[in-house]
Amino acid sequence: MGVQKMGLILAFLGFLFFDGLLLSSAYNVHHYSFILRETNFTRLCTTKSMFTVNHTWPGPAIHVRKGDRAFVNVHNEGDYGVTIHWHGVRQPRNPWSDGPENITQCPIKPGKNFTYEVIFSTEEGTLWWHAHSDWSRATIHGAIVILPELGTTYPFPKPYAEHVLILAEWFNGDVKELIDEATETGGDPTPSDGYAINGQPGFPNNCSNDTSYSLSVVPGKTYLLRLVSAVMNEEMFFGIAKHNLTVVAQDAAYIKPITTSYIMISPGQTMDILLTANQEASYYYIAATPFFDSQAPYDSTNTSAILQYTGTYTPPTSPAYPTLPNVTDKDAADNFTTRLRALASSEHPIDVPKNITKQIIITVSVNQIFCPNASCGGPNGNRLAASLNNISFSSPTTDILQAYYKDLSEVFDRDFPGKPPYVFNFTGEVGNNTLYPSVGTKAKIVKYGESVEIVYQGTNIGNAENHPMHLHGFSFYLVGTGYGNWDNVTSPKTYNLVDPPEVNTIGVPKNGWAVIRFVADNPEWAHQRHKHSATSG
């Protein structure tokens, strides 16, 4: 039976007060107005109403410089509550404006508005914003472009121009109805019906050839492509026919340049890519295809756009299409991701924690919650539910941050385990003794200033798959990944503590593990997201 990638918000809240966090006052202030309302769109021969920002999909981009501040007034003219998350922005001492529904704030009710203060600090490059309520992020999202501070520049020659490319998913049905149905029945949510580049599915999808997104380039010029993956569930391969790509940043942090014919990007990740228009003047397909290494249902379609050279020439009847890895090509995915290394230069230094004072080991699974009389729509008549350390998150009606500050009882517990409550062969024959998780609203308290290491261990429970994980309030260093069970003696010997990439979203390999490190220097909170979202227990 297929097990769809499931959702989990599980608190990782580190609360301690401290004085003296200094923020530079030399910043520019930007103001944006987001109007959330239903808008009609037609894709794949289907017309439907979608919940969007300012009538656009994807939504408007936010443009700032490093260290700036933005105030975004969000007016909710929709039919249900929603919040906005600024994905990858640290928001120092400002968790109230981060967005996770019922974690750091209550949803913005229909007919109401809320002004977010978005504080940019160390980030430089490309990030993104999205709704953080159920599946509303499928249609409510946009890019964040963070330019270098005035007087500084990129660690590479300034490009001729810059363009944002957003990968996303199109659903013929209403996304809220789809997730509500899956939540009610406990079964697999319906996969998307197509992918899109800047809102257009493109060739070879039905009713899409004439509306493909087109990117115009001048021969001989180099462009900076800011790629965002707003795809809900699948990792994606991406490439441009007959052109090499040079990846220079990931998740708003510079890396050692990687020249490649394709990339692999996980849901929630961003990449900055240099493209030189050095081929014969013509049309070339830009394409993205899924990478999926599980037996769960998934969207198997492709999406494309057109790279169009300027000048006088006869356009080809069939533009060249990039050769991308097969949908199940794990080696191709690994061959790209293992090349990622932080730039780690004097101008862009890194500081990897070496002396760990807090280690947390977390198993990541897709489980089942027992339903009497096989009355639910998941495997064996049960309800699908994701878990961390065998606990499936139960969303409270009072947001957790408010409950902490107001010392409200019976909202959340502070006993999230620092290691799996039951140790077994996580990636072997797990049997049914770990199939059923407990359900709770739990947090882990971490002291300010601690050097934290989190070991994410994938499991073979249910249907093993890749699990993207995202940490709010922090970027972190991905110091190691591997397959099989993490071992506290042998696995650390493989860590990269010299130039690991500093990111905010990673993929935990199918039947494997990933280790991150960071310093808990953003008081009040951190919140981690099991990015494959559908329903939760």
GROMACS .gro file of C-alpha atoms in nm, residues 117-413:
model
  297
  117GLU     CA    1   0.759   4.270   1.092
  118VAL     CA    2   1.023   4.077   0.900
  119ILE     CA    3   1.373   4.136   1.039
  120PHE     CA    4   1.655   4.045   0.803
  121SER     CA    5   1.992   3.993   0.971
  122THR     CA    6   2.259   3.754   0.837
  123GLU     CA    7   2.070   3.627   0.531
  124GLU     CA    8   2.198   3.713   0.181
  125GLY     CA    9   2.064   3.553  -0.137
  126THR     CA   10   1.726   3.395  -0.211
  127LEU     CA   11   1.459   3.283   0.035
  128TRP     CA   12   1.082   3.265   0.007
  129TRP     CA   13   0.759   3.329   0.193
  130HIS     CA   14   0.451   3.108   0.205
  131ALA     CA   15   0.128   3.046   0.393
  132HIS     CA   16   0.165   2.820   0.694
  133SER     CA   17  -0.187   2.684   0.738
  134ASP     CA   18  -0.273   2.338   0.609
  135TRP     CA   19  -0.202   2.323   0.234
  136SER     CA   20  -0.259   2.692   0.161
  137ARG     CA   21   0.112   2.731   0.083
  138ALA     CA   22   0.044   2.547  -0.247
  139THR     CA   23  -0.107   2.869  -0.385
  140ILE     CA   24   0.012   3.139  -0.142
  141HIS     CA   25   0.387   3.182  -0.186
  142GLY     CA   26   0.653   3.406  -0.339
  143ALA     CA   27   1.025   3.482  -0.346
  144ILE     CA   28   1.240   3.690  -0.111
  145VAL     CA   29   1.540   3.852  -0.281
  146ILE     CA   30   1.807   3.971  -0.037
  147LEU     CA   31   2.078   4.176  -0.207
  148PRO     CA   32   2.422   4.236  -0.052
  149GLU     CA   33   2.465   4.538   0.174
  150LEU     CA   34   2.550   4.864   0.003
  151GLY     CA   35   2.925   4.884  -0.049
  152THR     CA   36   2.958   4.507  -0.085
  153THR     CA   37   2.894   4.272  -0.374
  154TYR     CA   38   2.854   3.909  -0.470
  155PRO     CA   39   3.151   3.670  -0.433
  156PHE     CA   40   3.134   3.626  -0.812
  157PRO     CA   41   3.123   3.867  -1.109
  158LYS     CA   42   2.806   4.073  -1.111
  159PRO     CA   43   2.554   3.911  -1.347
  160TYR     CA   44   2.399   4.096  -1.639
  161ALA     CA   45   2.050   4.047  -1.492
  162GLU     CA   46   1.861   3.840  -1.237
  163HIS     CA   47   1.544   3.633  -1.266
  164VAL     CA   48   1.328   3.444  -1.014
  165LEU     CA   49   1.206   3.094  -1.106
  166ILE     CA   50   0.954   2.929  -0.874
  167LEU     CA   51   0.872   2.559  -0.898
  168ALA     CA   52   0.524   2.474  -0.771
  169GLU     CA   53   0.235   2.229  -0.803
  170TRP     CA   54  -0.106   2.273  -0.965
  171PHE     CA   55  -0.409   2.086  -0.828
  172ASN     CA   56  -0.723   2.064  -1.040
  173GLY     CA   57  -0.920   2.040  -0.715
  174ASP     CA   58  -0.942   2.284  -0.428
  175VAL     CA   59  -0.636   2.226  -0.208
  176LYS     CA   60  -0.820   2.293   0.117
  177GLU     CA   61  -1.092   2.046   0.026
  178LEU     CA   62  -0.827   1.789  -0.065
  179ILE     CA   63  -0.642   1.818   0.265
  180ASP     CA   64  -0.966   1.840   0.466
  181GLU     CA   65  -1.084   1.516   0.306
  182ALA     CA   66  -0.752   1.345   0.377
  183THR     CA   67  -0.761   1.468   0.737
  184GLU     CA   68  -1.115   1.343   0.782
  185THR     CA   69  -1.058   1.000   0.632
  186GLY     CA   70  -0.695   0.948   0.735
  187GLY     CA   71  -0.604   0.830   0.387
  188ASP     CA   72  -0.360   0.938   0.119
  189PRO     CA   73  -0.413   1.297  -0.001
  190THR     CA   74  -0.464   1.333  -0.374
  191PRO     CA   75  -0.134   1.413  -0.554
  192SER     CA   76  -0.105   1.726  -0.764
  193ASP     CA   77  -0.209   1.719  -1.130
  194GLY     CA   78   0.097   1.902  -1.261
  195TYR     CA   79   0.404   2.107  -1.178
  196ALA     CA   80   0.464   2.467  -1.285
  197ILE     CA   81   0.749   2.711  -1.348
  198ASN     CA   82   0.642   3.063  -1.251
  199GLY     CA   83   0.281   2.952  -1.254
  200GLN     CA   84   0.280   2.779  -1.595
  201PRO     CA   85   0.294   2.399  -1.648
  202GLY     CA   86   0.435   2.430  -2.002
  203PHE     CA   87   0.514   2.149  -2.247
  204PRO     CA   88   0.418   1.860  -2.254
  205ASN     CA   89   0.108   1.928  -2.041
  206ASN     CA   90  -0.244   1.969  -2.182
  207CYS     CA   91  -0.353   2.323  -2.276
  208SER     CA   92  -0.010   2.454  -2.174
  209ASN     CA   93   0.221   2.494  -2.475
  210ASP     CA   94   0.103   2.843  -2.568
  211THR     CA   95   0.126   2.975  -2.212
  212SER     CA   96   0.474   2.849  -2.117
  213TYR     CA   97   0.684   3.090  -1.914
  214SER     CA   98   0.954   3.245  -2.134
  215LEU     CA   99   1.291   3.374  -2.014
  216SER     CA  100   1.468   3.606  -2.258
  217VAL     CA  101   1.850   3.617  -2.261
  218VAL     CA  102   2.111   3.815  -2.454
  219PRO     CA  103   2.381   3.601  -2.622
  220GLY     CA  104   2.705   3.599  -2.426
  221LYS     CA  105   2.559   3.742  -2.105
  222THR     CA  106   2.555   3.575  -1.764
  223TYR     CA  107   2.237   3.569  -1.555
  224LEU     CA  108   2.164   3.493  -1.191
  225LEU     CA  109   1.865   3.259  -1.161
  226ARG     CA  110   1.702   3.257  -0.819
  227LEU     CA  111   1.535   2.916  -0.797
  228VAL     CA  112   1.270   2.846  -0.532
  229SER     CA  113   1.106   2.507  -0.476
  230ALA     CA  114   0.751   2.572  -0.355
  231VAL     CA  115   0.665   2.213  -0.452
  232MET     CA  116   0.464   2.051  -0.173
  233ASN     CA  117   0.600   1.698  -0.158
  234GLU     CA  118   0.846   1.589  -0.427
  235GLU     CA  119   1.215   1.659  -0.472
  236MET     CA  120   1.283   1.789  -0.823
  237PHE     CA  121   1.554   1.758  -1.086
  238PHE     CA  122   1.606   2.081  -1.282
  239GLY     CA  123   1.808   2.167  -1.591
  240ILE     CA  124   1.830   2.371  -1.912
  241ALA     CA  125   1.893   2.202  -2.246
  242LYS     CA  126   2.255   2.227  -2.370
  243HIS     CA  127   2.350   2.470  -2.088
  244ASN     CA  128   2.559   2.411  -1.778
  245LEU     CA  129   2.449   2.562  -1.448
  246THR     CA  130   2.681   2.702  -1.181
  247VAL     CA  131   2.524   2.686  -0.835
  248VAL     CA  132   2.667   2.958  -0.609
  249ALA     CA  133   2.430   2.967  -0.310
  250GLN     CA  134   2.172   2.759  -0.128
  251ASP     CA  135   1.916   2.884   0.125
  252ALA     CA  136   2.065   3.237   0.121
  253ALA     CA  137   2.420   3.126   0.201
  254TYR     CA  138   2.708   3.112  -0.049
  255ILE     CA  139   2.868   2.782  -0.146
  256LYS     CA  140   3.176   2.683  -0.340
  257PRO     CA  141   3.058   2.705  -0.704
  258ILE     CA  142   2.929   2.379  -0.852
  259THR     CA  143   2.913   2.348  -1.231
  260THR     CA  144   2.662   2.086  -1.334
  261SER     CA  145   2.414   1.988  -1.606
  262TYR     CA  146   2.133   1.939  -1.351
  263ILE     CA  147   2.047   2.008  -0.989
  264MET     CA  148   1.828   1.831  -0.732
  265ILE     CA  149   1.623   2.056  -0.506
  266SER     CA  150   1.401   1.956  -0.213
  267PRO     CA  151   1.070   2.115  -0.113
  268GLY     CA  152   1.138   2.446   0.062
  269GLN     CA  153   1.495   2.486  -0.062
  270THR     CA  154   1.629   2.777  -0.269
  271MET     CA  155   1.934   2.796  -0.495
  272ASP     CA  156   2.117   3.078  -0.670
  273ILE     CA  157   2.243   2.967  -1.011
  274LEU     CA  158   2.461   3.138  -1.271
  275LEU     CA  159   2.365   3.075  -1.634
  276THR     CA  160   2.572   3.197  -1.930
  277ALA     CA  161   2.391   3.228  -2.263
  278ASN     CA  162   2.678   3.071  -2.459
  279GLN     CA  163   2.492   2.848  -2.705
  280GLU     CA  164   2.363   2.908  -3.055
  281ALA     CA  165   2.082   3.166  -3.058
  282SER     CA  166   1.762   2.963  -3.038
  283TYR     CA  167   1.493   2.835  -2.803
  284TYR     CA  168   1.582   2.583  -2.530
  285TYR     CA  169   1.361   2.410  -2.279
  286ILE     CA  170   1.401   2.475  -1.909
  287ALA     CA  171   1.257   2.167  -1.734
  288ALA     CA  172   1.189   2.014  -1.396
  289THR     CA  173   1.099   1.651  -1.326
  290PRO     CA  174   1.033   1.474  -0.996
  291PHE     CA  175   1.282   1.266  -0.800
  292PHE     CA  176   1.082   1.017  -0.596
  293ASP     CA  177   1.224   0.709  -0.424
  294SER     CA  178   0.914   0.572  -0.251
  295GLN     CA  179   0.613   0.355  -0.337
  296ALA     CA  180   0.369   0.627  -0.223
  297PRO     CA  181   0.144   0.808  -0.473
  298TYR     CA  182   0.313   1.106  -0.640
  299ASP     CA  183   0.278   1.343  -0.934
  300SER     CA  184   0.482   1.190  -1.219
  301THR     CA  185   0.441   1.477  -1.469
  302ASN     CA  186   0.704   1.721  -1.597
  303THR     CA  187   0.702   2.100  -1.628
  304SER     CA  188   0.892   2.329  -1.864
  305ALA     CA  189   0.960   2.687  -1.964
  306ILE     CA  190   1.146   2.838  -2.261
  307LEU     CA  191   1.491   2.996  -2.261
  308GLN     CA  192   1.467   3.234  -2.555
  309TYR     CA  193   1.774   3.406  -2.701
  310THR     CA  194   1.732   3.757  -2.835
  311GLY     CA  195   1.828   3.833  -3.195
  312THR     CA  196   1.712   3.744  -3.545
  313TYR     CA  197   1.679   3.374  -3.621
  314THR     CA  198   1.417   3.116  -3.706
  315PRO     CA  199   1.280   2.956  -3.388
  316PRO     CA  200   1.301   2.576  -3.389
  317THR     CA  201   0.980   2.377  -3.425
  318SER     CA  202   1.099   2.145  -3.146
  319PRO     CA  203   1.341   2.313  -2.902
  320ALA     CA  204   1.605   2.098  -2.736
  321TYR     CA  205   1.489   1.937  -2.411
  322PRO     CA  206   1.733   1.875  -2.122
  323THR     CA  207   1.839   1.525  -2.029
  324LEU     CA  208   1.749   1.486  -1.663
  325PRO     CA  209   1.798   1.183  -1.436
  326ASN     CA  210   1.530   0.919  -1.407
  327VAL     CA  211   1.262   0.975  -1.144
  328THR     CA  212   1.409   0.704  -0.916
  329ASP     CA  213   1.779   0.783  -0.975
  330LYS     CA  214   1.905   0.806  -0.616
  331ASP     CA  215   2.269   0.808  -0.728
  332ALA     CA  216   2.210   1.114  -0.945
  333ALA     CA  217   2.048   1.294  -0.653
  334ASP     CA  218   2.336   1.202  -0.421
  335ASN     CA  219   2.597   1.296  -0.680
  336PHE     CA  220   2.463   1.650  -0.670
  337THR     CA  221   2.386   1.697  -0.300
  338THR     CA  222   2.719   1.555  -0.180
  339ARG     CA  223   2.902   1.829  -0.372
  340LEU     CA  224   2.751   2.110  -0.164
  341ARG     CA  225   3.015   2.289   0.044
  342ALA     CA  226   3.005   2.627   0.216
  343LEU     CA  227   3.209   2.902   0.054
  344ALA     CA  228   3.382   2.954   0.392
  345SER     CA  229   3.586   3.253   0.275
  346SER     CA  230   3.721   3.544   0.480
  347GLU     CA  231   3.436   3.761   0.352
  348HIS     CA  232   3.177   3.488   0.413
  349PRO     CA  233   3.307   3.286   0.708
  350ILE     CA  234   3.131   3.000   0.883
  351ASP     CA  235   3.149   2.888   1.245
  352VAL     CA  236   3.063   2.520   1.283
  353PRO     CA  237   2.997   2.416   1.646
  354LYS     CA  238   3.265   2.169   1.751
  355ASN     CA  239   3.194   2.115   2.122
  356ILE     CA  240   2.836   1.989   2.137
  357THR     CA  241   2.654   2.052   2.465
  358LYS     CA  242   2.311   1.923   2.362
  359GLN     CA  243   2.252   1.625   2.135
  360ILE     CA  244   1.902   1.528   2.023
  361ILE     CA  245   1.831   1.212   1.825
  362ILE     CA  246   1.500   1.209   1.637
  363THR     CA  247   1.345   0.929   1.435
  364VAL     CA  248   1.133   1.045   1.139
  365SER     CA  249   0.852   0.815   1.034
  366VAL     CA  250   0.514   0.783   0.868
  367ASN     CA  251   0.294   0.580   1.099
  368GLN     CA  252  -0.065   0.471   1.146
  369ILE     CA  253  -0.315   0.555   1.416
  370PHE     CA  254  -0.546   0.264   1.491
  371CYS     CA  255  -0.910   0.308   1.385
  372PRO     CA  256  -1.170   0.073   1.536
  373ASN     CA  257  -1.343  -0.153   1.288
  374ALA     CA  258  -1.097  -0.045   1.014
  375SER     CA  259  -1.308   0.270   0.975
  376CYS     CA  260  -1.041   0.504   0.830
  377GLY     CA  261  -0.906   0.548   0.478
  378GLY     CA  262  -0.539   0.464   0.532
  379PRO     CA  263  -0.358   0.129   0.517
  380ASN     CA  264  -0.533  -0.151   0.706
  381GLY     CA  265  -0.828   0.081   0.762
  382ASN     CA  266  -0.618   0.300   0.992
  383ARG     CA  267  -0.527   0.671   0.989
  384LEU     CA  268  -0.194   0.786   0.845
  385ALA     CA  269   0.012   1.007   1.077
  386ALA     CA  270   0.372   1.127   1.070
  387SER     CA  271   0.582   1.113   1.384
  388LEU     CA  272   0.906   1.230   1.539
  389ASN     CA  273   1.040   0.994   1.807
  390ASN     CA  274   0.713   0.803   1.770
  391ILE     CA  275   0.501   1.105   1.870
  392SER     CA  276   0.247   1.245   1.625
  393PHE     CA  277   0.179   1.614   1.679
  394SER     CA  278  -0.161   1.733   1.793
  395SER     CA  279  -0.222   2.096   1.698
  396PRO     CA  280  -0.349   2.308   1.989
  397THR     CA  281  -0.618   2.574   1.964
  398THR     CA  282  -0.400   2.818   2.163
  399ASP     CA  283  -0.066   2.893   2.004
  400ILE     CA  284   0.231   2.748   2.190
  401LEU     CA  285   0.435   3.069   2.207
  402GLN     CA  286   0.145   3.254   2.371
  403ALA     CA  287   0.095   2.967   2.613
  404TYR     CA  288   0.461   2.985   2.713
  405TYR     CA  289   0.463   3.360   2.771
  406LYS     CA  290   0.134   3.360   2.961
  407ASP     CA  291   0.223   3.041   3.150
  408LEU     CA  292  -0.093   2.870   3.032
  409SER     CA  293  -0.122   2.508   3.141
  410GLU     CA  294  -0.256   2.216   2.941
  411VAL     CA  295  -0.154   2.363   2.604
  412PHE     CA  296   0.176   2.179   2.553
  413ASP     CA  297   0.410   1.948   2.742
   0.00000   0.00000   0.00000
